[in-house]
Amino acid sequence: MSKEKLLFSLLLDISSMNKEIGTERAQLELPKLICTLLEADGCALYFSKSDRDGLFLSKHYSLPKGHVFVDTWQKHWSPLSDCAVYINNHEMAKSFAEDNSFKTCLILPLHIGGKIAGVVLMGWKSTCPVDELSPKDQQLCQLIAMLLSDVYCVYPLISKLKQRETNLAALYRKTEDDLETSRKKVSLELHDEVGQVLTSILLQLKLLQQSDDLEYVKGRLGGLHHITLEALDEVRRISQNLRPNLLEKLGLQATVGAHIKEYSENTGIEVELRTHNLGERIAENLETIAYRAVQEGLTNVARHSGANKVIISLTIKGSNLFLQIIDNGTGMKKSDVYGTGLLGMRERSTRAGGKFWLVNKVDQGLTINMLLPLV
């Protein structure tokens, strides 16, 4: 089969494979397909990582008892071309595999947004069937590289964006539901608690207006004073639930400590608070994010985990605030790992430039981790 037909056949097979079996399976199967169709002895894909320079081995395939590819592409990063490159230099080709067996190689750069995001490497122990590339061959190679870029780089990003969109929609619905629930709760508390007390005060004031007995009035004023203080305490309690005054006055550690005390009394769940290097006050928005995460984390424990002990750690590590919530419960099902409450934590930490991750062990418990930059 001619080079042109080989490359065209590979182009069609890549396209049909992605449509038939989906992107995730295609990512695993494509190196084998490339090796089979082009009779290559090995195929490897290298991609960049956002937090590190260079290209790193991601996927590979070789024949049984085949080749061990080098882990990084850094040695060959500089001479990468924007188009397909055929290497018929044994000294250079052999360096791509640890057994130094390649004699010829074909390299396809993968582009995203005008930048090289990855490389497909094909190696042969002998002559490559697509050795010298004509302008038409180069065009086919470019189309193949574009398809591979879509499969390995573009489609996963689109999938992540769609998932994020779904998560944000769920989070929005949850926020709206929570807001409406909070409004109803505050309305009921104001009506049932504060409203009744104020009604009682109003009735007693009317009685006092009708009385000419000063001693009687003085006696009733003491009772009114007590009832008024009760109403004030109730208003403060409702206000505290909406936004803790302690957080503004005393800071994160004291507010979390107070919440833990009340939580343990109400649920019977033991909660241990560990702090390290929490000296000076941190930014108000970070204190709020961390406190809300503690609230949500403890709520999840009480509702879902079956735990009887929780450890909360608040630590300043370098220029970051690290929050960790560990419970000894049953862990979470995979489908529930990012429920709307946890999505809210992740979203708030992301908006603050932080990181959020979970360590979920079924029947052993869940660990919530949040890292927030202080600057």
CSV table of C-alpha atoms in Angstrom, one decimal:
chain,number,residue,atom,x,y,z
A,1,MET,CA,0.0,0.0,0.0
A,2,SER,CA,1.3,3.4,-0.9
A,3,LYS,CA,2.2,6.0,1.7
A,4,GLU,CA,-0.7,8.2,0.7
A,5,LYS,CA,-3.2,5.3,1.0
A,6,LEU,CA,-1.7,4.3,4.4
A,7,LEU,CA,-2.0,7.8,5.8
A,8,PHE,CA,-5.5,8.3,4.4
A,9,SER,CA,-6.6,4.9,5.8
A,10,LEU,CA,-5.2,5.9,9.2
A,11,LEU,CA,-7.1,9.2,9.0
A,12,LEU,CA,-10.4,7.4,8.3
A,13,ASP,CA,-9.8,4.8,11.0
A,14,ILE,CA,-9.1,7.5,13.7
A,15,SER,CA,-12.3,9.4,12.8
A,16,SER,CA,-14.5,6.3,12.7
A,17,MET,CA,-13.0,4.9,16.0
A,18,ASN,CA,-13.7,8.0,17.9
A,19,LYS,CA,-17.3,8.0,16.6
A,20,GLU,CA,-17.9,4.3,17.3
A,21,ILE,CA,-16.4,3.8,20.7
A,22,GLY,CA,-16.2,7.3,22.2
A,23,THR,CA,-13.3,9.5,23.1
A,24,GLU,CA,-12.2,7.8,26.4
A,25,ARG,CA,-11.9,4.3,24.8
A,26,ALA,CA,-10.4,5.8,21.6
A,27,GLN,CA,-7.7,7.5,23.7
A,28,LEU,CA,-6.6,4.0,24.9
A,29,GLU,CA,-6.9,2.2,21.6
A,30,LEU,CA,-5.4,4.7,19.1
A,31,PRO,CA,-1.7,3.9,19.8
A,32,LYS,CA,-2.4,0.2,19.0
A,33,LEU,CA,-4.3,1.2,15.9
A,34,ILE,CA,-1.5,3.4,14.7
A,35,CYS,CA,1.1,0.6,15.3
A,36,THR,CA,-1.0,-2.0,13.5
A,37,LEU,CA,-1.8,0.1,10.5
A,38,LEU,CA,1.6,1.6,10.0
A,39,GLU,CA,3.4,-1.6,11.1
A,40,ALA,CA,5.3,0.4,13.7
A,41,ASP,CA,7.1,-1.3,16.5
A,42,GLY,CA,5.9,1.3,19.0
A,43,CYS,CA,3.8,4.4,19.4
A,44,ALA,CA,3.9,6.9,22.2
A,45,LEU,CA,2.0,10.1,23.0
A,46,TYR,CA,3.6,13.0,25.0
A,47,PHE,CA,1.7,15.9,26.4
A,48,SER,CA,2.5,19.1,28.3
A,49,LYS,CA,1.4,19.6,31.9
A,50,SER,CA,0.2,23.0,33.0
A,51,ASP,CA,2.3,23.1,36.1
A,52,ARG,CA,5.5,21.7,34.5
A,53,ASP,CA,7.7,22.5,31.4
A,54,GLY,CA,8.3,20.0,28.7
A,55,LEU,CA,6.3,17.0,27.4
A,56,PHE,CA,5.7,13.9,29.4
A,57,LEU,CA,4.8,10.3,28.4
A,58,SER,CA,1.0,9.8,28.6
A,59,LYS,CA,-0.1,6.9,26.4
A,60,HIS,CA,2.0,4.3,24.6
A,61,TYR,CA,1.8,0.9,22.9
A,62,SER,CA,4.5,-1.5,21.6
A,63,LEU,CA,4.6,-5.1,20.5
A,64,PRO,CA,5.0,-7.8,23.1
A,65,LYS,CA,8.4,-7.6,24.7
A,66,GLY,CA,8.5,-4.2,23.2
A,67,HIS,CA,10.1,-0.9,23.9
A,68,VAL,CA,10.2,1.2,27.0
A,69,PHE,CA,9.8,4.8,26.0
A,70,VAL,CA,11.6,7.7,27.6
A,71,ASP,CA,9.5,9.4,30.3
A,72,THR,CA,10.0,13.0,29.0
A,73,TRP,CA,10.5,14.7,25.8
A,74,GLN,CA,12.5,17.6,27.2
A,75,LYS,CA,15.7,16.5,25.4
A,76,HIS,CA,13.9,16.9,22.1
A,77,TRP,CA,11.6,19.8,22.9
A,78,SER,CA,13.6,22.6,21.1
A,79,PRO,CA,13.9,21.0,17.6
A,80,LEU,CA,10.2,20.2,17.4
A,81,SER,CA,8.7,21.3,14.1
A,82,ASP,CA,5.2,22.6,13.4
A,83,CYS,CA,4.7,19.8,10.8
A,84,ALA,CA,5.4,16.0,10.6
A,85,VAL,CA,9.0,15.1,10.8
A,86,TYR,CA,10.6,11.8,9.6
A,87,ILE,CA,13.8,10.9,11.3
A,88,ASN,CA,16.1,8.5,9.5
A,89,ASN,CA,19.0,9.0,11.9
A,90,HIS,CA,19.7,6.0,14.1
A,91,GLU,CA,21.6,8.0,16.7
A,92,MET,CA,18.6,10.3,17.2
A,93,ALA,CA,15.9,7.8,16.7
A,94,LYS,CA,17.3,5.2,19.2
A,95,SER,CA,17.2,7.8,22.0
A,96,PHE,CA,13.4,7.7,22.1
A,97,ALA,CA,13.4,4.2,23.5
A,98,GLU,CA,15.4,2.9,26.5
A,99,ASP,CA,16.6,-0.2,24.6
A,100,ASN,CA,18.0,2.1,21.8
A,101,SER,CA,16.3,-0.1,19.1
A,102,PHE,CA,14.6,2.4,16.9
A,103,LYS,CA,16.2,3.2,13.6
A,104,THR,CA,13.6,5.4,12.1
A,105,CYS,CA,10.8,7.6,13.6
A,106,LEU,CA,7.9,9.7,12.5
A,107,ILE,CA,6.9,12.6,14.7
A,108,LEU,CA,3.5,14.4,14.6
A,109,PRO,CA,3.2,17.6,16.7
A,110,LEU,CA,-0.3,18.2,18.2
A,111,HIS,CA,-1.4,21.8,18.2
A,112,ILE,CA,-3.9,23.6,20.5
A,113,GLY,CA,-4.5,27.3,20.0
A,114,GLY,CA,-1.4,27.7,17.9
A,115,LYS,CA,0.9,26.0,20.4
A,116,ILE,CA,2.3,22.6,20.6
A,117,ALA,CA,0.4,20.7,23.3
A,118,GLY,CA,1.7,17.2,22.5
A,119,VAL,CA,3.6,14.9,20.2
A,120,VAL,CA,2.8,11.5,18.7
A,121,LEU,CA,5.9,9.4,18.2
A,122,MET,CA,6.0,6.3,16.0
A,123,GLY,CA,9.2,4.1,15.9
A,124,TRP,CA,10.5,1.3,13.7
A,125,LYS,CA,13.4,-1.1,14.1
A,126,SER,CA,13.8,-0.9,10.4
A,127,THR,CA,12.7,1.3,7.5
A,128,CYS,CA,9.5,3.3,8.0
A,129,PRO,CA,6.7,2.7,5.4
A,130,VAL,CA,6.1,6.4,5.4
A,131,ASP,CA,9.7,7.5,5.1
A,132,GLU,CA,10.0,10.5,2.8
A,133,LEU,CA,7.0,12.8,3.1
A,134,SER,CA,5.7,14.6,0.0
A,135,PRO,CA,3.7,17.8,0.4
A,136,LYS,CA,0.5,15.7,0.0
A,137,ASP,CA,1.7,13.3,2.7
A,138,GLN,CA,2.4,16.3,4.9
A,139,GLN,CA,-1.2,17.5,4.5
A,140,LEU,CA,-2.5,14.1,5.4
A,141,CYS,CA,-0.2,14.0,8.5
A,142,GLN,CA,-1.5,17.4,9.5
A,143,LEU,CA,-5.1,16.2,9.2
A,144,ILE,CA,-4.2,13.1,11.3
A,145,ALA,CA,-2.5,15.4,13.9
A,146,MET,CA,-5.6,17.6,14.0
A,147,LEU,CA,-7.9,14.6,14.7
A,148,LEU,CA,-5.5,13.3,17.4
A,149,SER,CA,-5.4,16.8,19.0
A,150,ASP,CA,-9.2,16.7,19.1
A,151,VAL,CA,-9.3,13.3,20.7
A,152,TYR,CA,-6.6,13.8,23.3
A,153,CYS,CA,-6.9,17.6,24.0
A,154,VAL,CA,-10.0,19.3,22.7
A,155,TYR,CA,-12.8,16.8,23.4
A,156,PRO,CA,-11.7,16.2,27.1
A,157,LEU,CA,-11.7,20.0,27.6
A,158,ILE,CA,-15.2,20.3,26.1
A,159,SER,CA,-16.4,17.4,28.3
A,160,LYS,CA,-14.9,19.1,31.4
A,161,LEU,CA,-16.6,22.4,30.5
A,162,LYS,CA,-20.0,20.6,30.0
A,163,GLN,CA,-19.6,18.8,33.4
A,164,ARG,CA,-18.7,22.2,35.0
A,165,GLU,CA,-21.7,23.7,33.4
A,166,THR,CA,-23.9,20.9,34.8
A,167,ASN,CA,-22.3,21.3,38.2
A,168,LEU,CA,-22.9,25.0,38.2
A,169,ALA,CA,-26.5,24.6,37.2
A,170,ALA,CA,-27.0,22.1,40.0
A,171,LEU,CA,-25.2,24.5,42.4
A,172,TYR,CA,-27.4,27.4,41.3
A,173,ARG,CA,-30.6,25.3,41.9
A,174,LYS,CA,-29.3,24.3,45.3
A,175,THR,CA,-28.4,27.9,46.2
A,176,GLU,CA,-31.9,29.0,45.2
A,177,ASP,CA,-33.5,26.2,47.2
A,178,ASP,CA,-31.3,27.0,50.2
A,179,LEU,CA,-32.1,30.7,50.0
A,180,GLU,CA,-35.9,30.0,49.8
A,181,THR,CA,-35.6,27.5,52.7
A,182,SER,CA,-33.7,30.1,54.8
A,183,ARG,CA,-36.3,32.7,54.0
A,184,LYS,CA,-39.1,30.4,55.2
A,185,LYS,CA,-37.1,29.5,58.3
A,186,VAL,CA,-36.4,33.1,59.2
A,187,SER,CA,-40.1,34.0,58.5
A,188,LEU,CA,-41.4,31.2,60.7
A,189,GLU,CA,-38.9,32.0,63.5
A,190,LEU,CA,-39.8,35.7,63.4
A,191,HIS,CA,-43.5,34.8,63.5
A,192,ASP,CA,-43.5,32.0,66.0
A,193,GLU,CA,-40.8,33.2,68.4
A,194,VAL,CA,-40.2,36.9,68.1
A,195,GLY,CA,-43.8,37.7,67.0
A,196,GLN,CA,-45.3,35.9,70.0
A,197,VAL,CA,-43.0,37.7,72.4
A,198,LEU,CA,-43.8,41.1,70.8
A,199,THR,CA,-47.5,40.3,70.9
A,200,SER,CA,-47.2,39.5,74.6
A,201,ILE,CA,-45.3,42.8,75.3
A,202,LEU,CA,-48.0,44.7,73.4
A,203,LEU,CA,-50.9,43.1,75.4
A,204,GLN,CA,-49.1,43.8,78.7
A,205,LEU,CA,-48.4,47.4,77.7
A,206,LYS,CA,-52.1,47.9,77.0
A,207,LEU,CA,-53.0,46.5,80.4
A,208,LEU,CA,-50.5,48.9,82.0
A,209,GLN,CA,-52.0,51.9,80.1
A,210,GLN,CA,-55.4,51.1,81.7
A,211,SER,CA,-54.0,50.8,85.2
A,212,ASP,CA,-53.7,53.6,87.7
A,213,ASP,CA,-51.9,51.4,90.3
A,214,LEU,CA,-48.2,52.4,90.2
A,215,GLU,CA,-47.1,49.4,92.3
A,216,TYR,CA,-48.8,47.1,89.9
A,217,VAL,CA,-47.2,48.9,86.9
A,218,LYS,CA,-43.7,48.7,88.5
A,219,GLY,CA,-44.2,44.9,89.1
A,220,ARG,CA,-45.3,44.3,85.5
A,221,LEU,CA,-42.4,46.4,84.1
A,222,GLY,CA,-39.9,43.9,85.6
A,223,GLY,CA,-41.7,41.1,83.7
A,224,LEU,CA,-41.7,43.1,80.5
A,225,HIS,CA,-38.0,43.7,80.8
A,226,HIS,CA,-37.4,40.0,81.0
A,227,ILE,CA,-39.6,39.3,78.0
A,228,THR,CA,-37.9,42.0,76.0
A,229,LEU,CA,-34.5,40.5,76.7
A,230,GLU,CA,-35.8,37.1,75.5
A,231,ALA,CA,-37.0,38.7,72.3
A,232,LEU,CA,-33.6,40.4,71.9
A,233,ASP,CA,-31.8,37.0,72.4
A,234,GLU,CA,-34.0,35.4,69.8
A,235,VAL,CA,-33.3,38.1,67.3
A,236,ARG,CA,-29.6,37.7,68.0
A,237,ARG,CA,-29.9,33.9,67.5
A,238,ILE,CA,-31.6,34.3,64.2
A,239,SER,CA,-29.0,36.9,63.1
A,240,GLN,CA,-26.2,34.6,64.2
A,241,ASN,CA,-27.5,31.8,62.0
A,242,LEU,CA,-27.6,34.1,59.0
A,243,ARG,CA,-24.1,35.5,59.6
A,244,PRO,CA,-22.1,34.8,62.8
A,245,ASN,CA,-21.1,38.0,64.6
A,246,LEU,CA,-18.3,36.0,66.3
A,247,LEU,CA,-16.6,35.6,62.9
A,248,GLU,CA,-16.3,39.4,62.6
A,249,LYS,CA,-15.4,40.0,66.2
A,250,LEU,CA,-13.2,37.1,67.2
A,251,GLY,CA,-12.1,35.5,64.0
A,252,LEU,CA,-12.2,32.0,62.5
A,253,GLN,CA,-10.8,29.9,65.3
A,254,ALA,CA,-13.2,31.1,68.0
A,255,THR,CA,-16.2,30.9,65.7
A,256,VAL,CA,-15.4,27.4,64.5
A,257,GLY,CA,-14.9,26.4,68.1
A,258,ALA,CA,-18.3,27.8,69.2
A,259,HIS,CA,-20.0,26.1,66.3
A,260,ILE,CA,-18.3,22.8,67.1
A,261,LYS,CA,-19.5,23.0,70.7
A,262,GLU,CA,-23.1,23.6,69.7
A,263,TYR,CA,-22.9,20.9,67.0
A,264,SER,CA,-21.6,18.3,69.3
A,265,GLU,CA,-24.3,19.1,71.9
A,266,ASN,CA,-27.0,18.8,69.3
A,267,THR,CA,-25.8,15.7,67.4
A,268,GLY,CA,-23.7,13.7,70.0
A,269,ILE,CA,-20.9,13.5,67.4
A,270,GLU,CA,-17.4,14.1,68.9
A,271,VAL,CA,-15.5,16.9,67.1
A,272,GLU,CA,-11.8,17.7,67.7
A,273,LEU,CA,-10.4,21.0,66.5
A,274,ARG,CA,-6.7,21.2,65.7
A,275,THR,CA,-5.1,24.5,64.8
A,276,HIS,CA,-1.5,25.5,63.9
A,277,ASN,CA,0.0,28.9,63.3
A,278,LEU,CA,-3.4,30.6,63.4
A,279,GLY,CA,-2.1,33.8,64.9
A,280,GLU,CA,-3.1,37.0,63.1
A,281,ARG,CA,-6.5,37.4,61.5
A,282,ILE,CA,-6.8,36.5,57.8
A,283,ALA,CA,-8.9,38.1,55.1
A,284,GLU,CA,-12.6,38.3,55.9
A,285,ASN,CA,-13.7,36.5,52.7
A,286,LEU,CA,-11.3,33.6,53.4
A,287,GLU,CA,-12.6,33.3,57.0
A,288,THR,CA,-16.1,33.1,55.6
A,289,ILE,CA,-15.2,30.5,53.0
A,290,ALA,CA,-13.5,28.3,55.6
A,291,TYR,CA,-16.3,28.7,58.2
A,292,ARG,CA,-19.0,27.8,55.6
A,293,ALA,CA,-17.0,24.8,54.6
A,294,VAL,CA,-16.8,23.6,58.2
A,295,GLN,CA,-20.6,24.2,58.5
A,296,GLU,CA,-21.3,22.2,55.3
A,297,GLY,CA,-18.8,19.5,56.2
A,298,LEU,CA,-20.3,18.9,59.6
A,299,THR,CA,-23.8,19.0,58.2
A,300,ASN,CA,-22.9,16.2,55.7
A,301,VAL,CA,-21.3,14.2,58.5
A,302,ALA,CA,-24.5,14.3,60.5
A,303,ARG,CA,-26.8,13.6,57.6
A,304,HIS,CA,-24.9,11.0,55.6
A,305,SER,CA,-21.7,9.5,57.1
A,306,GLY,CA,-22.8,7.6,60.2
A,307,ALA,CA,-19.6,8.9,61.8
A,308,ASN,CA,-19.2,9.4,65.6
A,309,LYS,CA,-16.0,11.4,65.4
A,310,VAL,CA,-14.7,14.2,63.3
A,311,ILE,CA,-11.3,15.9,63.3
A,312,ILE,CA,-11.1,19.5,61.9
A,313,SER,CA,-7.6,21.0,61.2
A,314,LEU,CA,-7.0,24.7,60.5
A,315,THR,CA,-3.4,25.4,59.6
A,316,ILE,CA,-1.4,28.2,58.1
A,317,LYS,CA,1.1,26.6,55.7
A,318,GLY,CA,3.4,29.2,54.1
A,319,SER,CA,1.1,31.6,52.3
A,320,ASN,CA,-2.0,29.3,52.5
A,321,LEU,CA,-4.8,28.4,54.8
A,322,PHE,CA,-5.2,24.7,54.9
A,323,LEU,CA,-8.6,23.3,56.1
A,324,GLN,CA,-9.1,19.5,56.6
A,325,ILE,CA,-12.2,17.7,57.8
A,326,ILE,CA,-11.8,14.0,58.5
A,327,ASP,CA,-14.6,11.7,59.7
A,328,ASN,CA,-14.7,8.0,60.6
A,329,GLY,CA,-17.9,7.3,58.8
A,330,THR,CA,-18.8,5.1,55.9
A,331,GLY,CA,-17.5,7.3,53.1
A,332,MET,CA,-19.5,8.3,50.1
A,333,LYS,CA,-20.8,6.5,47.0
A,334,LYS,CA,-19.0,7.5,43.9
A,335,SER,CA,-22.2,9.1,42.5
A,336,ASP,CA,-22.5,11.3,45.7
A,337,VAL,CA,-18.9,12.3,46.0
A,338,TYR,CA,-19.6,15.8,44.5
A,339,GLY,CA,-23.1,16.5,45.8
A,340,THR,CA,-24.3,20.0,45.7
A,341,GLY,CA,-22.9,20.9,49.1
A,342,LEU,CA,-19.4,19.7,48.2
A,343,LEU,CA,-19.8,21.5,44.9
A,344,GLY,CA,-20.4,24.7,46.7
A,345,MET,CA,-17.2,24.3,48.7
A,346,ARG,CA,-15.3,23.6,45.5
A,347,GLU,CA,-16.8,26.6,43.7
A,348,ARG,CA,-16.1,29.0,46.6
A,349,SER,CA,-12.5,27.8,47.0
A,350,THR,CA,-11.9,28.0,43.2
A,351,ARG,CA,-13.2,31.6,43.1
A,352,ALA,CA,-10.7,32.4,45.8
A,353,GLY,CA,-7.9,31.0,43.8
A,354,GLY,CA,-7.6,27.9,46.0
A,355,LYS,CA,-7.8,24.1,45.6
A,356,PHE,CA,-10.4,21.6,46.8
A,357,TRP,CA,-10.1,17.8,46.8
A,358,LEU,CA,-11.6,14.8,48.5
A,359,VAL,CA,-10.1,11.5,49.8
A,360,ASN,CA,-13.0,9.1,49.9
A,361,LYS,CA,-12.6,5.6,51.4
A,362,VAL,CA,-15.7,3.5,51.4
A,363,ASP,CA,-16.4,2.2,54.9
A,364,GLN,CA,-13.5,4.2,56.3
A,365,GLY,CA,-14.6,7.8,56.0
A,366,LEU,CA,-14.3,10.9,54.0
A,367,THR,CA,-11.5,13.6,54.1
A,368,ILE,CA,-12.3,17.1,52.8
A,369,ASN,CA,-9.3,19.2,51.9
A,370,MET,CA,-9.3,22.9,51.1
A,371,LEU,CA,-6.3,25.1,50.4
A,372,LEU,CA,-6.8,28.9,50.2
A,373,PRO,CA,-4.1,31.4,49.3
A,374,LEU,CA,-3.7,34.2,51.8
A,375,VAL,CA,-2.3,36.6,49.3
